[in-house]
Short mmCIF file of C-alpha atoms in Angstrom, two decimals:
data_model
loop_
_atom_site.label_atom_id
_atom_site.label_comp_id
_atom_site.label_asym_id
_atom_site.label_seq_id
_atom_site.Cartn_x
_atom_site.Cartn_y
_atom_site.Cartn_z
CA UNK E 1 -42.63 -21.91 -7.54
CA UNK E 2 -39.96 -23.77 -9.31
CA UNK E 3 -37.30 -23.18 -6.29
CA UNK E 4 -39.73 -24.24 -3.95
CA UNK E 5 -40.26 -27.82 -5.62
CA UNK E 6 -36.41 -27.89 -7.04
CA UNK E 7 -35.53 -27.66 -3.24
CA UNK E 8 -38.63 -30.10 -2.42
CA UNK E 9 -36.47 -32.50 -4.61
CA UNK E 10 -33.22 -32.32 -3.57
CA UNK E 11 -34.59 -33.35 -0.14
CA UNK E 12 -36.04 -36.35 -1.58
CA UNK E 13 -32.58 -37.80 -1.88
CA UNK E 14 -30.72 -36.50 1.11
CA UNK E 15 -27.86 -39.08 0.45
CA UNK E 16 -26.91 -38.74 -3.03
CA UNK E 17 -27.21 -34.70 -1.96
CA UNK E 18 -25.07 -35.06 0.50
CA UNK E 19 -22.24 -37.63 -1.67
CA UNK E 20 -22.56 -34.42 -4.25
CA UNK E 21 -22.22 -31.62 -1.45
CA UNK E 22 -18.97 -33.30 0.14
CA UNK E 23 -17.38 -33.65 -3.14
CA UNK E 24 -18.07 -29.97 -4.42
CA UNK E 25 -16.67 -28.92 -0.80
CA UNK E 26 -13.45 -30.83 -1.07
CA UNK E 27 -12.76 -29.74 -4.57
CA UNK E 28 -13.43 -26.46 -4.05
CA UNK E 29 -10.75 -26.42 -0.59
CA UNK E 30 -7.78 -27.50 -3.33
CA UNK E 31 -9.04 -25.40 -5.81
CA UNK E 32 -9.12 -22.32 -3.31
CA UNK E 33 -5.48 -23.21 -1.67
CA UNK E 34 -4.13 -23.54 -5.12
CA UNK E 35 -4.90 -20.49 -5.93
CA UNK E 36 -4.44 -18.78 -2.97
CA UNK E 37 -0.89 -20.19 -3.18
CA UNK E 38 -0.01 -18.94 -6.53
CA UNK E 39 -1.59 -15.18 -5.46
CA UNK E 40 -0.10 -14.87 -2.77
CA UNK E 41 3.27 -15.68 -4.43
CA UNK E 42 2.58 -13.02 -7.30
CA UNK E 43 1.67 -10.90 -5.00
CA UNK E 44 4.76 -10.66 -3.17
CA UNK E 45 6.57 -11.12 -6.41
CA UNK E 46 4.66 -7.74 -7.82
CA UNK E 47 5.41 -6.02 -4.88
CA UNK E 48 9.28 -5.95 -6.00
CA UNK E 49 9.03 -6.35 -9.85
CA UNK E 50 9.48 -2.48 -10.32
CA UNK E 51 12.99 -3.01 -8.89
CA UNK E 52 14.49 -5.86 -10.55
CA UNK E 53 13.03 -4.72 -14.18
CA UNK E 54 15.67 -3.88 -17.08
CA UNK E 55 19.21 -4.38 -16.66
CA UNK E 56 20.95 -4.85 -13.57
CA UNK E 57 21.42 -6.65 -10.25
CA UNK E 58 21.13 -7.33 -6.49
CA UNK E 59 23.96 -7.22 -4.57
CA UNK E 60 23.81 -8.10 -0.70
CA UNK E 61 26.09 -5.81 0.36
CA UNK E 62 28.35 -5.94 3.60
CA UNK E 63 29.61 -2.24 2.92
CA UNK E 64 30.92 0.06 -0.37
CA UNK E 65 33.69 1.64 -0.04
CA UNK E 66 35.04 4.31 -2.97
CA UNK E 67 38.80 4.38 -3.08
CA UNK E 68 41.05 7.61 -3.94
CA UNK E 69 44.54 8.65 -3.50
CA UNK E 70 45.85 11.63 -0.99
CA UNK E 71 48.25 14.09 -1.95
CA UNK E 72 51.29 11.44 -1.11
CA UNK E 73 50.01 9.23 -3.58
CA UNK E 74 48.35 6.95 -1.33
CA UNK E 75 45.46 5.35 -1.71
CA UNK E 76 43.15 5.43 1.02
CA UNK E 77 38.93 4.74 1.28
CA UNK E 78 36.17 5.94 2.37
CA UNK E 79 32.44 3.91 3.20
CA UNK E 80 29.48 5.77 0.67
CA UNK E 81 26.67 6.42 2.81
CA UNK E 82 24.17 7.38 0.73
CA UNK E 83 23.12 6.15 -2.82
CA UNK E 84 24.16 9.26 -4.63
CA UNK E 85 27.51 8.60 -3.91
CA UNK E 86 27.04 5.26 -5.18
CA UNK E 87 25.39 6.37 -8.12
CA UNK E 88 28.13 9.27 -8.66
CA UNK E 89 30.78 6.85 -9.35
CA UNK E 90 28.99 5.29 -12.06
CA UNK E 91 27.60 5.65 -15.56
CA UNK E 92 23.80 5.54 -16.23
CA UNK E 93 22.76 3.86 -12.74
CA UNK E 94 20.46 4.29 -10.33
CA UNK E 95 21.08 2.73 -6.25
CA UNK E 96 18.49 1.48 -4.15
CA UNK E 97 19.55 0.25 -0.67
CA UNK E 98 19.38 -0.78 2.38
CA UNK E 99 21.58 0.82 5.20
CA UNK E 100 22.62 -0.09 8.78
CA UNK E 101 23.02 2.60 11.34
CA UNK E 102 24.64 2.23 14.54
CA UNK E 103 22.51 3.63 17.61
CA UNK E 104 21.07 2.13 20.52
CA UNK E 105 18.12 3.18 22.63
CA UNK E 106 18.79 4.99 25.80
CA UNK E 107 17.84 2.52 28.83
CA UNK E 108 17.68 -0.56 27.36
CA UNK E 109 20.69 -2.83 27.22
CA UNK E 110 19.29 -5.13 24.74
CA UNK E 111 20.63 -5.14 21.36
CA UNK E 112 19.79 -2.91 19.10
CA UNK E 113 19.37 -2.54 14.86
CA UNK E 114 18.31 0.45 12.75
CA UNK E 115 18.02 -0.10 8.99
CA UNK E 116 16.68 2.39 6.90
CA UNK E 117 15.29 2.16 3.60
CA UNK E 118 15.56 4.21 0.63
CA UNK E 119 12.06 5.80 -0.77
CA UNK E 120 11.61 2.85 -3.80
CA UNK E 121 12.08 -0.08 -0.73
CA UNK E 122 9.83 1.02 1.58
CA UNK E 123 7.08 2.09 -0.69
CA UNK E 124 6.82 -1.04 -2.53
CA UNK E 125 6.45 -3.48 0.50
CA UNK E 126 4.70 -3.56 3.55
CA UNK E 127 5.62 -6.17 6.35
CA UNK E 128 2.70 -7.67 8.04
CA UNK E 129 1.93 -4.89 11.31
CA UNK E 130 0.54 -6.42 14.53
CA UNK E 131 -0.01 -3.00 15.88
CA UNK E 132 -0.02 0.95 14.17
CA UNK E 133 0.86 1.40 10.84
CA UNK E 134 3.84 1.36 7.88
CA UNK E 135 5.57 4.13 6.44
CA UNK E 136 3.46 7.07 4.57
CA UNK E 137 4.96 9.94 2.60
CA UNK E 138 3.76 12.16 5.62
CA UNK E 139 6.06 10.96 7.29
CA UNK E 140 9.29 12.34 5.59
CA UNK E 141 7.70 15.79 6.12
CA UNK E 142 7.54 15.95 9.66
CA UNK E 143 10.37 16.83 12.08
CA UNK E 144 10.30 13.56 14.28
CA UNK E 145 12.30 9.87 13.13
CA UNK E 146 9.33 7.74 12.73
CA UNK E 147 10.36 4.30 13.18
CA UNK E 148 8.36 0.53 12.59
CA UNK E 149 9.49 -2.26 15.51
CA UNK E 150 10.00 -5.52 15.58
CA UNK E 151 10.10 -6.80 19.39
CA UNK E 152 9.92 -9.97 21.59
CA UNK E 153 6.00 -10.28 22.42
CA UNK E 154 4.85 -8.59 19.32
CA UNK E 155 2.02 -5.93 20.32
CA UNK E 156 2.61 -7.14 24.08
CA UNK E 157 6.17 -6.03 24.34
CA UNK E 158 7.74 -3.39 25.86
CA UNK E 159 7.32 -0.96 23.25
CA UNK E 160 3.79 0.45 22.24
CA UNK E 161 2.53 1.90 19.11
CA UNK E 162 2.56 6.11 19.98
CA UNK E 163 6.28 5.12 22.33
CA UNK E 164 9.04 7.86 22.06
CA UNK E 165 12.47 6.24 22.31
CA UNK E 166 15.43 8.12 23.06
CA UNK E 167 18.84 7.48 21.10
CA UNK E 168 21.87 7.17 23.35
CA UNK E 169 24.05 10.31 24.13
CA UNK E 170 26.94 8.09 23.62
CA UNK E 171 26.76 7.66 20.19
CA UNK E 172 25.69 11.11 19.36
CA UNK E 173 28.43 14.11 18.10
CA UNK E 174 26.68 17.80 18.65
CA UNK E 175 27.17 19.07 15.40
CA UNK E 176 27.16 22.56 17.15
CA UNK E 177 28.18 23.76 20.17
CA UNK E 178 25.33 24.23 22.90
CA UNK E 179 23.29 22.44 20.23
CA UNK E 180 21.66 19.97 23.17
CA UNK E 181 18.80 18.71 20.60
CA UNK E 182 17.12 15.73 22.06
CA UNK E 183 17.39 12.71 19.60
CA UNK E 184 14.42 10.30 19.80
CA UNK E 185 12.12 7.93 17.90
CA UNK E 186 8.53 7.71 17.31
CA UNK E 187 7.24 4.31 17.60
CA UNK E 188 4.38 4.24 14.57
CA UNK E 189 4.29 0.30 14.45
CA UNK E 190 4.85 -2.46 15.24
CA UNK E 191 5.69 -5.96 13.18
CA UNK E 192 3.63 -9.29 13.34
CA UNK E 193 5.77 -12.39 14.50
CA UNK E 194 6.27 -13.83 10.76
CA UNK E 195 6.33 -11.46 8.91
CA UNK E 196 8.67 -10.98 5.76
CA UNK E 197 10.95 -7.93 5.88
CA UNK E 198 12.73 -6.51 2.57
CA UNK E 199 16.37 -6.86 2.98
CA UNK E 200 17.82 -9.99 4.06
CA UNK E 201 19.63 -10.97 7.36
CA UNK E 202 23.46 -11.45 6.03
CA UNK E 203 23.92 -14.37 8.80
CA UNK E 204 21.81 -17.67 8.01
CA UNK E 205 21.11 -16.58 3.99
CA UNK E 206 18.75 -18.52 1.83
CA UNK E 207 19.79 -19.92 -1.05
CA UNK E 208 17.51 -19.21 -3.06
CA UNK E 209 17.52 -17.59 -6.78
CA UNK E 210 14.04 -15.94 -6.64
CA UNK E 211 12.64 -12.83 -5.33
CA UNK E 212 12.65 -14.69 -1.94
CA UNK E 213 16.30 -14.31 -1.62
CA UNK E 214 15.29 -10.18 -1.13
CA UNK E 215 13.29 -11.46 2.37
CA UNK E 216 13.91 -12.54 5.87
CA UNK E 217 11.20 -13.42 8.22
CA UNK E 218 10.86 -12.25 11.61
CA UNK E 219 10.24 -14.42 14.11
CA UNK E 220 10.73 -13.44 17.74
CA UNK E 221 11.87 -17.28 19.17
CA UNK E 222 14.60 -17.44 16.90
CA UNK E 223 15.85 -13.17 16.78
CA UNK E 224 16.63 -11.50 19.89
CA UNK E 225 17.23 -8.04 20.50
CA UNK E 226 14.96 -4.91 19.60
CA UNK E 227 14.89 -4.21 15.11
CA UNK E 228 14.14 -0.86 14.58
CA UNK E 229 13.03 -0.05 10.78
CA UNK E 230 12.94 3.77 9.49
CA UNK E 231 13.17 6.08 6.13
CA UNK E 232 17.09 6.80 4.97
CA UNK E 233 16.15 10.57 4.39
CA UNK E 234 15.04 11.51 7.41
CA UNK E 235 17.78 9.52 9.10
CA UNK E 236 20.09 11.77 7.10
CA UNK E 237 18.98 14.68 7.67
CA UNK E 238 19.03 14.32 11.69
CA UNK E 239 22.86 13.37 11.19
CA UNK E 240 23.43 16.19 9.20
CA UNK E 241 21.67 18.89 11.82
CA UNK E 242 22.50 16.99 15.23
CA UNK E 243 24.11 13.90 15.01
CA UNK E 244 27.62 13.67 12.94
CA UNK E 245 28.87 11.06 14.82
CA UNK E 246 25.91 8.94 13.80
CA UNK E 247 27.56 5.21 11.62
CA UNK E 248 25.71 4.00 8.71
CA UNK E 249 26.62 1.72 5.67
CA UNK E 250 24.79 -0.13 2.93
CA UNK E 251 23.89 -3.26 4.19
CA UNK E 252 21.25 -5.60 2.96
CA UNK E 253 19.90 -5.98 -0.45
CA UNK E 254 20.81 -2.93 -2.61
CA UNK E 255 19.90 -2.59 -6.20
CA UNK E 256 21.68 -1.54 -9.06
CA UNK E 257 20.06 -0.70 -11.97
CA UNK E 258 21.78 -0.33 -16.00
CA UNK E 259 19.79 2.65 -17.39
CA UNK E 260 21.59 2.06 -20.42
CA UNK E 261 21.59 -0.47 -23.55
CA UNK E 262 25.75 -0.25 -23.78
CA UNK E 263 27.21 -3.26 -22.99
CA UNK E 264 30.54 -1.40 -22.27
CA UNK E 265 29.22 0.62 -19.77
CA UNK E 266 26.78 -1.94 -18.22
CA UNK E 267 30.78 -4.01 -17.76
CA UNK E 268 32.53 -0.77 -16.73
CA UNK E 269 29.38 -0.10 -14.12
CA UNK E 270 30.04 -3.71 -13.20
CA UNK E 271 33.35 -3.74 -12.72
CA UNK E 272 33.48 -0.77 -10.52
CA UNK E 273 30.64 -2.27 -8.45
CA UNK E 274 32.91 -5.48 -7.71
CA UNK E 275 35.92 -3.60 -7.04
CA UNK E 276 34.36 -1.05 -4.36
CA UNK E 277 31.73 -3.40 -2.56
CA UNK E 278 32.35 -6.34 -0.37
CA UNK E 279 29.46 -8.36 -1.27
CA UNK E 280 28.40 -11.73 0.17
CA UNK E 281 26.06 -12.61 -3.35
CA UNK E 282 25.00 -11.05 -6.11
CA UNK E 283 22.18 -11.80 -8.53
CA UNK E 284 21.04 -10.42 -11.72
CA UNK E 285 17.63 -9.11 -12.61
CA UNK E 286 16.86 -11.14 -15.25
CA UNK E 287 17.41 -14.17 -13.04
CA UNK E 288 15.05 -13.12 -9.86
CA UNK E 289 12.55 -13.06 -12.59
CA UNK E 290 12.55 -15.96 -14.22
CA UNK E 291 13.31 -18.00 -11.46
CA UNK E 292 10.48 -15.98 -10.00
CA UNK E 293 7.88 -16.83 -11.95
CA UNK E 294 8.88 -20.58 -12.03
CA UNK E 295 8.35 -20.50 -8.26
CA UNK E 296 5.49 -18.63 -8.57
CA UNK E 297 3.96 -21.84 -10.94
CA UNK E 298 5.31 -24.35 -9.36
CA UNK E 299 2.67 -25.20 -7.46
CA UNK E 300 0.02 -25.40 -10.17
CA UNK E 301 2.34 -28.34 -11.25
CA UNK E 302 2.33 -29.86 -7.90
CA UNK E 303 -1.93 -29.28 -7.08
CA UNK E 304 -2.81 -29.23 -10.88
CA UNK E 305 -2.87 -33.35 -11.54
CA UNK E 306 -4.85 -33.52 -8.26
CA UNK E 307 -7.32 -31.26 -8.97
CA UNK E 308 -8.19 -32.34 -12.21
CA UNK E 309 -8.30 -35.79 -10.47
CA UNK E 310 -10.83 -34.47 -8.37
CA UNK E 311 -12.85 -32.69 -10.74
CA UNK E 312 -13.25 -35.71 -12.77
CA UNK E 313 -14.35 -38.35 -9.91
CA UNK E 314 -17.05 -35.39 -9.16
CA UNK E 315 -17.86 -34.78 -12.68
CA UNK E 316 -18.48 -38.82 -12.46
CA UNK E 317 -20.39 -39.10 -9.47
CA UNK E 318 -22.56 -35.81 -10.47
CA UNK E 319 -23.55 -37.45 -13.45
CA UNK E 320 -24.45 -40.81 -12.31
CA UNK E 321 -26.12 -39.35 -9.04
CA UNK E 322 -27.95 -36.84 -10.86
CA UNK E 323 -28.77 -39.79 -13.57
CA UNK E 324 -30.77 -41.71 -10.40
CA UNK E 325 -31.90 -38.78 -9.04
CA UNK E 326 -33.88 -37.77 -12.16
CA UNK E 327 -34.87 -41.48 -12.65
CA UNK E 328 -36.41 -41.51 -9.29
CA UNK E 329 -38.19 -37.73 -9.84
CA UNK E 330 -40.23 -38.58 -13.24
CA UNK E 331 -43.18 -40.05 -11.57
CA UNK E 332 -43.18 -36.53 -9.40
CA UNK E 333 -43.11 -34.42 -12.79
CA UNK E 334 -45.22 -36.53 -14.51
CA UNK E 335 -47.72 -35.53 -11.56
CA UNK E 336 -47.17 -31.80 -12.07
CA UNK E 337 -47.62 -32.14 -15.81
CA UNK E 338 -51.06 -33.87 -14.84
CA UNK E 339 -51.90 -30.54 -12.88
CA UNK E 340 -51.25 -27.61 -15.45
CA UNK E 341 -47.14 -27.22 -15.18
CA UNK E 342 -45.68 -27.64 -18.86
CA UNK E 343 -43.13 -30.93 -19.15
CA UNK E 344 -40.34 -28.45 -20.24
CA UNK E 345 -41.18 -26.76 -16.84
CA UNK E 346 -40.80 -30.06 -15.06
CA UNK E 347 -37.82 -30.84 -16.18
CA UNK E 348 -36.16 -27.15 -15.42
CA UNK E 349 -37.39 -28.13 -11.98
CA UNK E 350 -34.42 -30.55 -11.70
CA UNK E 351 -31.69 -28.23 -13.36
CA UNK E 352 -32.85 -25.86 -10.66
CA UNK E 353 -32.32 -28.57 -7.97
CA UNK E 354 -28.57 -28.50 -9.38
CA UNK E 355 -28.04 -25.02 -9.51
CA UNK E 356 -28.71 -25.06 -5.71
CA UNK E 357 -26.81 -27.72 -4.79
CA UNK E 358 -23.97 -26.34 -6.57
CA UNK E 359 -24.67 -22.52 -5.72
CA UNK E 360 -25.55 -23.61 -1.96
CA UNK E 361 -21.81 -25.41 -1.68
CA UNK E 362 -20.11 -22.62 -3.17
CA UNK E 363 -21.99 -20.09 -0.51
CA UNK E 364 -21.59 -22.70 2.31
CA UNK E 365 -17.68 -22.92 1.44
CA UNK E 366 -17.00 -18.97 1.05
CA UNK E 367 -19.15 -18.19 4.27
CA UNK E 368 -16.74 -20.87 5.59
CA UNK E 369 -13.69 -19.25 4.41
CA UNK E 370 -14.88 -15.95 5.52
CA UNK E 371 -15.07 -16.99 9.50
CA UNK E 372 -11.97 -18.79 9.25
CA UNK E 373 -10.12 -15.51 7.83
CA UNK E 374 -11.55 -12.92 10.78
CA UNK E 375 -11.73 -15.97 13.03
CA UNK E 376 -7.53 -15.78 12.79
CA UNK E 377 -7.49 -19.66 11.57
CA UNK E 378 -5.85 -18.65 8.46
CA UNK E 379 -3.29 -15.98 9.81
CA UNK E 380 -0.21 -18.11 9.81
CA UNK E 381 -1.56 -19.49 5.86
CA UNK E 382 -1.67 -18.29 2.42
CA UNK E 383 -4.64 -19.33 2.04
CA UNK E 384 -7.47 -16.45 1.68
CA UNK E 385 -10.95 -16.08 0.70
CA UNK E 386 -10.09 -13.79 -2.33
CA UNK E 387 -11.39 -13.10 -5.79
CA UNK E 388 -9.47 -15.36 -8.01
CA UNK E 389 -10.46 -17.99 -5.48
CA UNK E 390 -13.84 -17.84 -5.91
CA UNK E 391 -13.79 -16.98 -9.47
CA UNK E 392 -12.47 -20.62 -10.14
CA UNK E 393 -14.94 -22.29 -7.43
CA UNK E 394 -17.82 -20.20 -9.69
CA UNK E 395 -15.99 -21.57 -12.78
CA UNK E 396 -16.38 -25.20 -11.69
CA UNK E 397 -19.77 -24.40 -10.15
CA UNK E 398 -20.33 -23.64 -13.63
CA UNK E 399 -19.24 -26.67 -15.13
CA UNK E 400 -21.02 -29.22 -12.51
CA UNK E 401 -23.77 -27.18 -13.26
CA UNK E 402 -23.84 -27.67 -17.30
CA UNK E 403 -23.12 -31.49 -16.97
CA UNK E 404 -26.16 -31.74 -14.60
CA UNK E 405 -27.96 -30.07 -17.25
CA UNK E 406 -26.50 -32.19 -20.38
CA UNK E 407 -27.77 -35.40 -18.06
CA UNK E 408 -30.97 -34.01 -17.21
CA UNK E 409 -32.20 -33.45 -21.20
CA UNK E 410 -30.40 -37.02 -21.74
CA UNK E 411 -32.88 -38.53 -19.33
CA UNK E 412 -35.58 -37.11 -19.74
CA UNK E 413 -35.69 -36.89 -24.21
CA UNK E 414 -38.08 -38.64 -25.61
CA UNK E 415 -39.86 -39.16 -22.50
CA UNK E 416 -43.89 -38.11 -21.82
CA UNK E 417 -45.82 -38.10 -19.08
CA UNK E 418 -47.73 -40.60 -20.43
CA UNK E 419 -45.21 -42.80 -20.77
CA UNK E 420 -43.85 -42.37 -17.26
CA UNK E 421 -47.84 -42.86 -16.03
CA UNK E 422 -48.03 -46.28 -18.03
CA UNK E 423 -44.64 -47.50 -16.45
CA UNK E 424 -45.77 -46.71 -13.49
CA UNK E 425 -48.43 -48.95 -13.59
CA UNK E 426 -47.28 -51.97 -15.18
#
């Protein structure tokens, strides 16, 4: 009964209802792209925090090369391929990398790039897929190279999702003789124009000091040529068994990691790091995370002041509409105390009025949000429809809601039906 006349009510004022609706729905857009923002900046942020925790740094690595000297006495080097040979010619560290391999797909003349990543990279972050899938821990025990594309057209290139490409013969040394293995790769997905890959692009570097400095983005107007994307073990074993002619290096974003407190061997590790690699920039961990998490607030300081702004002019405006609107409503309660409903009961009738104006914005926006998102409107935004979002809409909800309620009892105290009845008819 009481949601019947509470709704009754609101109706009775269909402009102040609407001044109130349009305000909740504006504050509750900046509230939900302020948030969105800042999640979807931890977010990504999470994704690599594992790797840049403790001691250590990122080096964006153009190769590593360990030097030794031959019987003459001459010194001579050699490119490490694989993080344990990183990791062998240091104290207490452990190497996580990137690392560029040099094939090229049989029958197609466009250019070609294979990076792999080690098992920590590729687990922790998952580039937005247009088509298929990312990498799964099934894959490193089947036989086949399971690779993730990025191509001109997206999904509507050349390549499908379920595709076997076939590495040139050119570039491949039979290990053993009569060993005629056919080299290919499994197409498993395929990555959205936009997306942010792990590993940055060496050429046209951000300079940045946050974890965004560990991204490119793919987009297909500005990258030509066909990225191909696998797992560094399975890469290495295919060398090993069929394919010894196979180039790789570290390339990309590797990270080095101190698993030790010493500061002489965190300088020694250091040292040996600087001597060996030919690095274009190098950053330490405890920098990507500060800087991080400044980036990651920074736009609470930008929306924040606005916001609260916001909230106050509709804070105002609630109180003074609400004010007129239960002004305007006495004569109606005072009529429904005359037939039986209790005056406390009339005046819930108005708080109930408010809690559906306020709950039927809140719905109205997230339904909103909701067809936007599988609509595709929001694809190419941060903004999303998630649960911190609507926790703070609910949390101002909540708050309109209360100081509709504190002007409600402040209207109506002290007041009888009697009195309203008398006024009336003066």
């Amino acid at each position: 009964m009481k949601w019947r006349y509470a709704w009754r009510e609101l109706w009775h004022h269909p402009l102040m209802m609407l001044l109130i609706f349009v305000q909740n729905v504006v504050v509750f857009a900046v509230t939900v792209s302020m948030i969105s923002t800042i999640v979807s900046r931890y977010n990504t942020y999470r994704e690599i925090s594992d790797l840049v925790s403790g001691n250590g740094a990122v080096y964006t690595l153009e190769s590593y090369q360990d030097y030794y000297k031959n019987k003459e006495g001459e010194w001579h080097y050699s490119c490490a391929y694989t993080r344990e040979e990183v990791e062998s010619g240091l104290t207490d560290a452990k190497v996580q990398g990137c690392y560029d391999w040099g094939v090229g797909i049989d029958g197609d003349v466009q250019a070609c790039s294979l990076t792999a990543y080690d098992e920590a990279l590729w687990k922790c972050h998952r580039p937005a897929i247009a088509a298929g899938r990312w990498f799964s821990d099934r894959d490193k025990q089947t036989e086949e190279l399971e690779v993730v594309i990025a191509q001109k057209g997206g999904k509507d290139g050349r390549y499908q999702v379920g595709d076997t490409l076939s590495a040139e013969k050119e570039l491949k040394d039979w290990v053993n003789e009569g060993d005629d293995t056919k080299i290919s790769f499994k197409v498993i997905g395929i990555i959205e124009n936009g997306a942010s890959i792990l590993g940055s692009k060496l050429e046209g570097k951000k300079s940045k000091e946050d974890y965004r400095t560990l991204f490119w983005d793919y987009y297909d107007y500005y990258n030509d040529g066909l990225y191909l994307f696998g797992i560094q073990s399975d890469l290495l074993r295919c060398k090993h068994q069929h394919a010894g002619a196979w180039t790789e290096k570290m390339l990309g974003e590797c990270f080095f990691s101190w698993e030790t407190e010493d500061p002489k061997v965190i300088s020694s590790n250091q040292e040996k790091v600087m001597k060996n690699a030919t690095a274009t920039d190098t950053k330490d961990y405890e920098l990507i995370r500060r800087e991080s998490k400044k980036y990651i607030w920074e736009q609470v300081r930008m929306i924040l002041p606005i916001l609260i702004t916001l909230c106050i002019m509709t804070v105002l405006s609630t109180v003074c509409n609400m004010a007129i609107m239960v002004q305007k409503s006495l004569r109606n309660y005072a009529v429904y105390y005359i037939n039986g409903l209790s005056w406390k009961k009339c005046r819930s009738i108005h708080i109930f009025s408010m809690i559906l104006l306020e709950g039927g914005s809140f719905l109205l926006v997230t339904a909103g949000l909701f067809l936007l998102k599988f609509g595709g409107a929001l694809k190419y935004t941060v903004i999303s429809p998630g649960l911190w979002q609507m926790a703070g809409c609910l949390l101002l909800c909540l708050l309109f809601t209360l100081f509709g309620i504190g002007v409600v009892r402040r209207e109506t105290h002290g007041v009888s039906a009697k009195q309203i009845l008398t006024r009336g008819g003066e």
